mmCIF file with all atom_site columns, C-alpha atoms in Angstrom:
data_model
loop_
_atom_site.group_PDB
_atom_site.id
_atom_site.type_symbol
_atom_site.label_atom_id
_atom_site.label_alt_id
_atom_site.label_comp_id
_atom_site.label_asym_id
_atom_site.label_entity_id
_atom_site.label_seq_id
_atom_site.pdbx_PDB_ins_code
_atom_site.Cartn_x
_atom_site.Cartn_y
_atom_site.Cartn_z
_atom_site.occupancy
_atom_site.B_iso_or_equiv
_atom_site.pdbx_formal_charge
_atom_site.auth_seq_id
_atom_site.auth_comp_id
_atom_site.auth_asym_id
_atom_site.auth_atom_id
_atom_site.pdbx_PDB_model_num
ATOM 1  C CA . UNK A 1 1  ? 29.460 -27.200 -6.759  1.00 64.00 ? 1  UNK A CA 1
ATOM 2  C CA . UNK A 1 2  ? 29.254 -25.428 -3.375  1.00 70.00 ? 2  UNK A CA 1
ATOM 3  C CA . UNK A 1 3  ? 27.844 -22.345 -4.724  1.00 67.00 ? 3  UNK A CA 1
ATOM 4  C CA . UNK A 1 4  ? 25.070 -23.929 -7.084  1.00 77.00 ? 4  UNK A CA 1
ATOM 5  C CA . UNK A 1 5  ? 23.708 -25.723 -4.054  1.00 83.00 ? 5  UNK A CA 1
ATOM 6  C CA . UNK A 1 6  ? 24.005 -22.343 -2.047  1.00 81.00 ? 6  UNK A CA 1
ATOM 7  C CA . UNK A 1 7  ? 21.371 -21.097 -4.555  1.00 81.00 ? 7  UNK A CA 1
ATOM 8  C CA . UNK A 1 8  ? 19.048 -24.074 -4.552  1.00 81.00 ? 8  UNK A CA 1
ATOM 9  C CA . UNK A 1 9  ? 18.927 -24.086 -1.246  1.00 84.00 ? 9  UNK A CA 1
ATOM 10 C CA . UNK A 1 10 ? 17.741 -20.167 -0.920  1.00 85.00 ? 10 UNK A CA 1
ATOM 11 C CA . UNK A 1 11 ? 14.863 -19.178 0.557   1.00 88.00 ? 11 UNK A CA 1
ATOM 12 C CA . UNK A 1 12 ? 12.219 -17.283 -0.360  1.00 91.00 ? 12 UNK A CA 1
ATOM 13 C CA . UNK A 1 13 ? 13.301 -13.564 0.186   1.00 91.00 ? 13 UNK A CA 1
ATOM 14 C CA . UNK A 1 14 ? 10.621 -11.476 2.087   1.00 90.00 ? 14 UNK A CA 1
ATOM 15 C CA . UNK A 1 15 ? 12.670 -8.032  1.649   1.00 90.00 ? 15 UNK A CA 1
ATOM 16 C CA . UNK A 1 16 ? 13.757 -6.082  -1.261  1.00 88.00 ? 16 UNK A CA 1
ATOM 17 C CA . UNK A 1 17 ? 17.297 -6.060  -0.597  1.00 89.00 ? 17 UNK A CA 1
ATOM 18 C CA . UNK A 1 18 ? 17.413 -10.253 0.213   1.00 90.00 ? 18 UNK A CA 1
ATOM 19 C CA . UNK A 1 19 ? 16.097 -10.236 -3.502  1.00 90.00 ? 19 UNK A CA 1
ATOM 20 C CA . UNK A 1 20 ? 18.419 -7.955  -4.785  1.00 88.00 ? 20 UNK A CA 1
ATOM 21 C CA . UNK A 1 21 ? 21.209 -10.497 -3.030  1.00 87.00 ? 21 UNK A CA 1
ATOM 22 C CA . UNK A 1 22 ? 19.381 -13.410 -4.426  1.00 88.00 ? 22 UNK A CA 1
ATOM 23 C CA . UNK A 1 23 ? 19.637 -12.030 -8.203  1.00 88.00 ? 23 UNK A CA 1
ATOM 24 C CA . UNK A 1 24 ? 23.248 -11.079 -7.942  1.00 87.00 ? 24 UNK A CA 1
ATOM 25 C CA . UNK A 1 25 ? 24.562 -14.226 -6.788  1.00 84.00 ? 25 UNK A CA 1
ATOM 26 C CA . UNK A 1 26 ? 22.910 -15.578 -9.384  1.00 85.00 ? 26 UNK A CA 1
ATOM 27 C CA . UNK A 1 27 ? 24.148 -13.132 -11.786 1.00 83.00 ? 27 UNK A CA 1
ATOM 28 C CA . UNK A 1 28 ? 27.842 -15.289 -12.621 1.00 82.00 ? 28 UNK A CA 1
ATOM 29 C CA . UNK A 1 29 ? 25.580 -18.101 -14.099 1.00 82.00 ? 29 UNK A CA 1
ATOM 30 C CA . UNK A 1 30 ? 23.702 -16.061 -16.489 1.00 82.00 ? 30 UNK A CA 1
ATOM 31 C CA . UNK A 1 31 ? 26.025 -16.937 -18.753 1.00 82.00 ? 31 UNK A CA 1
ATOM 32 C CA . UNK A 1 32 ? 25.852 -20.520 -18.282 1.00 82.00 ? 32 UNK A CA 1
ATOM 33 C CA . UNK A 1 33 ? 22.279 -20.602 -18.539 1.00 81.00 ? 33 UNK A CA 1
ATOM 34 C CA . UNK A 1 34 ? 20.230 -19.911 -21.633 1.00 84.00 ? 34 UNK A CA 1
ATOM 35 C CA . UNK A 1 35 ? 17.398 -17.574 -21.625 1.00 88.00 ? 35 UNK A CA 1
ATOM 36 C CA . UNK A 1 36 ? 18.402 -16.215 -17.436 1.00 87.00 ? 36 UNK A CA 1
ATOM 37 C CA . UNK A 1 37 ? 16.463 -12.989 -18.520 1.00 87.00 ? 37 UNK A CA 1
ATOM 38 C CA . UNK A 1 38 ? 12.945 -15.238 -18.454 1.00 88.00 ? 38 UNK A CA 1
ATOM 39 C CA . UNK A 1 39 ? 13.607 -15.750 -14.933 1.00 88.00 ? 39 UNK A CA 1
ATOM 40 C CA . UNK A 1 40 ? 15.247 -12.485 -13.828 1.00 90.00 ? 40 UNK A CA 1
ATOM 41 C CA . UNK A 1 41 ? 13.077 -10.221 -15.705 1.00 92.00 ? 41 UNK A CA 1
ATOM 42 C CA . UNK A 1 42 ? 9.872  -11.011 -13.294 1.00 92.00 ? 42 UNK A CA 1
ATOM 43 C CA . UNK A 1 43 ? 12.233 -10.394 -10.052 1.00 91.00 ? 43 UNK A CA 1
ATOM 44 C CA . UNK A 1 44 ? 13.812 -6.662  -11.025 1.00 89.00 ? 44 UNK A CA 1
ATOM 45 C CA . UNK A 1 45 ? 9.666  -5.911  -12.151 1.00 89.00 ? 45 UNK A CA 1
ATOM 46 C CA . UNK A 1 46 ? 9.140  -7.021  -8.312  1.00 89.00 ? 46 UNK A CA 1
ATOM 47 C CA . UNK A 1 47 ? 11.956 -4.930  -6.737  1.00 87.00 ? 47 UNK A CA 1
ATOM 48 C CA . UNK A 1 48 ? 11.100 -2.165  -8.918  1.00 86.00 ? 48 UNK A CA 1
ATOM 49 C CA . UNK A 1 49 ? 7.483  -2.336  -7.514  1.00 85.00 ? 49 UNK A CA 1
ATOM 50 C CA . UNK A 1 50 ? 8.131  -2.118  -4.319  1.00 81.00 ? 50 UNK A CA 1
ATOM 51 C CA . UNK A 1 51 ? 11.694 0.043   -3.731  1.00 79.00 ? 51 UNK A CA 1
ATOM 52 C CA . UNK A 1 52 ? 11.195 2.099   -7.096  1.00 73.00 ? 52 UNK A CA 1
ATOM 53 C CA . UNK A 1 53 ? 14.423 -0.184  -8.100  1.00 62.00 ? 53 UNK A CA 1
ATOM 54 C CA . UNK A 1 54 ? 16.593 0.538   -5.284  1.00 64.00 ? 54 UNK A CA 1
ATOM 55 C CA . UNK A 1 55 ? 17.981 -3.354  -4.415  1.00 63.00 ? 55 UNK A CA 1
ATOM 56 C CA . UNK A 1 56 ? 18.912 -2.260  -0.619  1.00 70.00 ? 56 UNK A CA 1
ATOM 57 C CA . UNK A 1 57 ? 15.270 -1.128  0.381   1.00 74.00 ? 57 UNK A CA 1
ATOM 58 C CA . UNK A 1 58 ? 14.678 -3.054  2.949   1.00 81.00 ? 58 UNK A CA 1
ATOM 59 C CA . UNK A 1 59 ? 10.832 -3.160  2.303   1.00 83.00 ? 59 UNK A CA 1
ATOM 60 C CA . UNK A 1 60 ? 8.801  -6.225  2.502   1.00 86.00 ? 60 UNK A CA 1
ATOM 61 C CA . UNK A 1 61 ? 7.747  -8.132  -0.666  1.00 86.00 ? 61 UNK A CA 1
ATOM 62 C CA . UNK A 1 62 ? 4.430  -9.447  -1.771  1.00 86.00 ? 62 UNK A CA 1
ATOM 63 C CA . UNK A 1 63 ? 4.686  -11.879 -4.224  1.00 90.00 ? 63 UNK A CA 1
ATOM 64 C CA . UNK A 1 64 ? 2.625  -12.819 -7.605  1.00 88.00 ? 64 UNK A CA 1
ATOM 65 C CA . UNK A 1 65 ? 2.823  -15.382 -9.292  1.00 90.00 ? 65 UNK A CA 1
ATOM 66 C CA . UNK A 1 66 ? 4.824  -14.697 -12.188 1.00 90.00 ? 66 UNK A CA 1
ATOM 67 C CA . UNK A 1 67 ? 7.724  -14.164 -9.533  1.00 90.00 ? 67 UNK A CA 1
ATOM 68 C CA . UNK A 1 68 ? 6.931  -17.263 -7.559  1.00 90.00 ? 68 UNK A CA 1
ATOM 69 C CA . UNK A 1 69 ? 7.353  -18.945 -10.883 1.00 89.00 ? 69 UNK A CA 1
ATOM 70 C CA . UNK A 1 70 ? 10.250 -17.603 -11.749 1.00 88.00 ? 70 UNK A CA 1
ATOM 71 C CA . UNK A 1 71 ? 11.910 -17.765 -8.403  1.00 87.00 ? 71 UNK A CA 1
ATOM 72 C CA . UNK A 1 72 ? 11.242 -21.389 -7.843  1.00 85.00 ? 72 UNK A CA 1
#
């Protein structure tokens, strides 16, 4: 499907907020996919880092990587 590709296909956000987008369109196929907290868990710990958990900060991200590996 259109959208699953649309995610592939995402690059690597730089900002807080283009992570915060990132993570909710991902958000429908948590269901689909078993375990999605592995992989979301290490993104929120890197928005909260940097924005104090607000997802429309628009502050650069540095990433480790735990959240390299679990973006990729």
């Amino acid at each position: 499907p259109e959208k699953v590709k649309t995610i592939q296909e995402f690059s690597k956000p730089n900002r807080v907020d283009e992570l915060g987008r990132f993570i909710s369109m991902c958000g429908y196929y948590r269901k689909f996919i078993s375990n999605f907290y592995q992989f979301e868990v290490p993104l929120r710990k890197l928005i909260k880092k940097y924005s104090g958990g607000v997802k429309k900060s628009k502050k650069e991200l540095f990433w480790d990587e735990e959240s390299s590996l679990a973006f990729e």
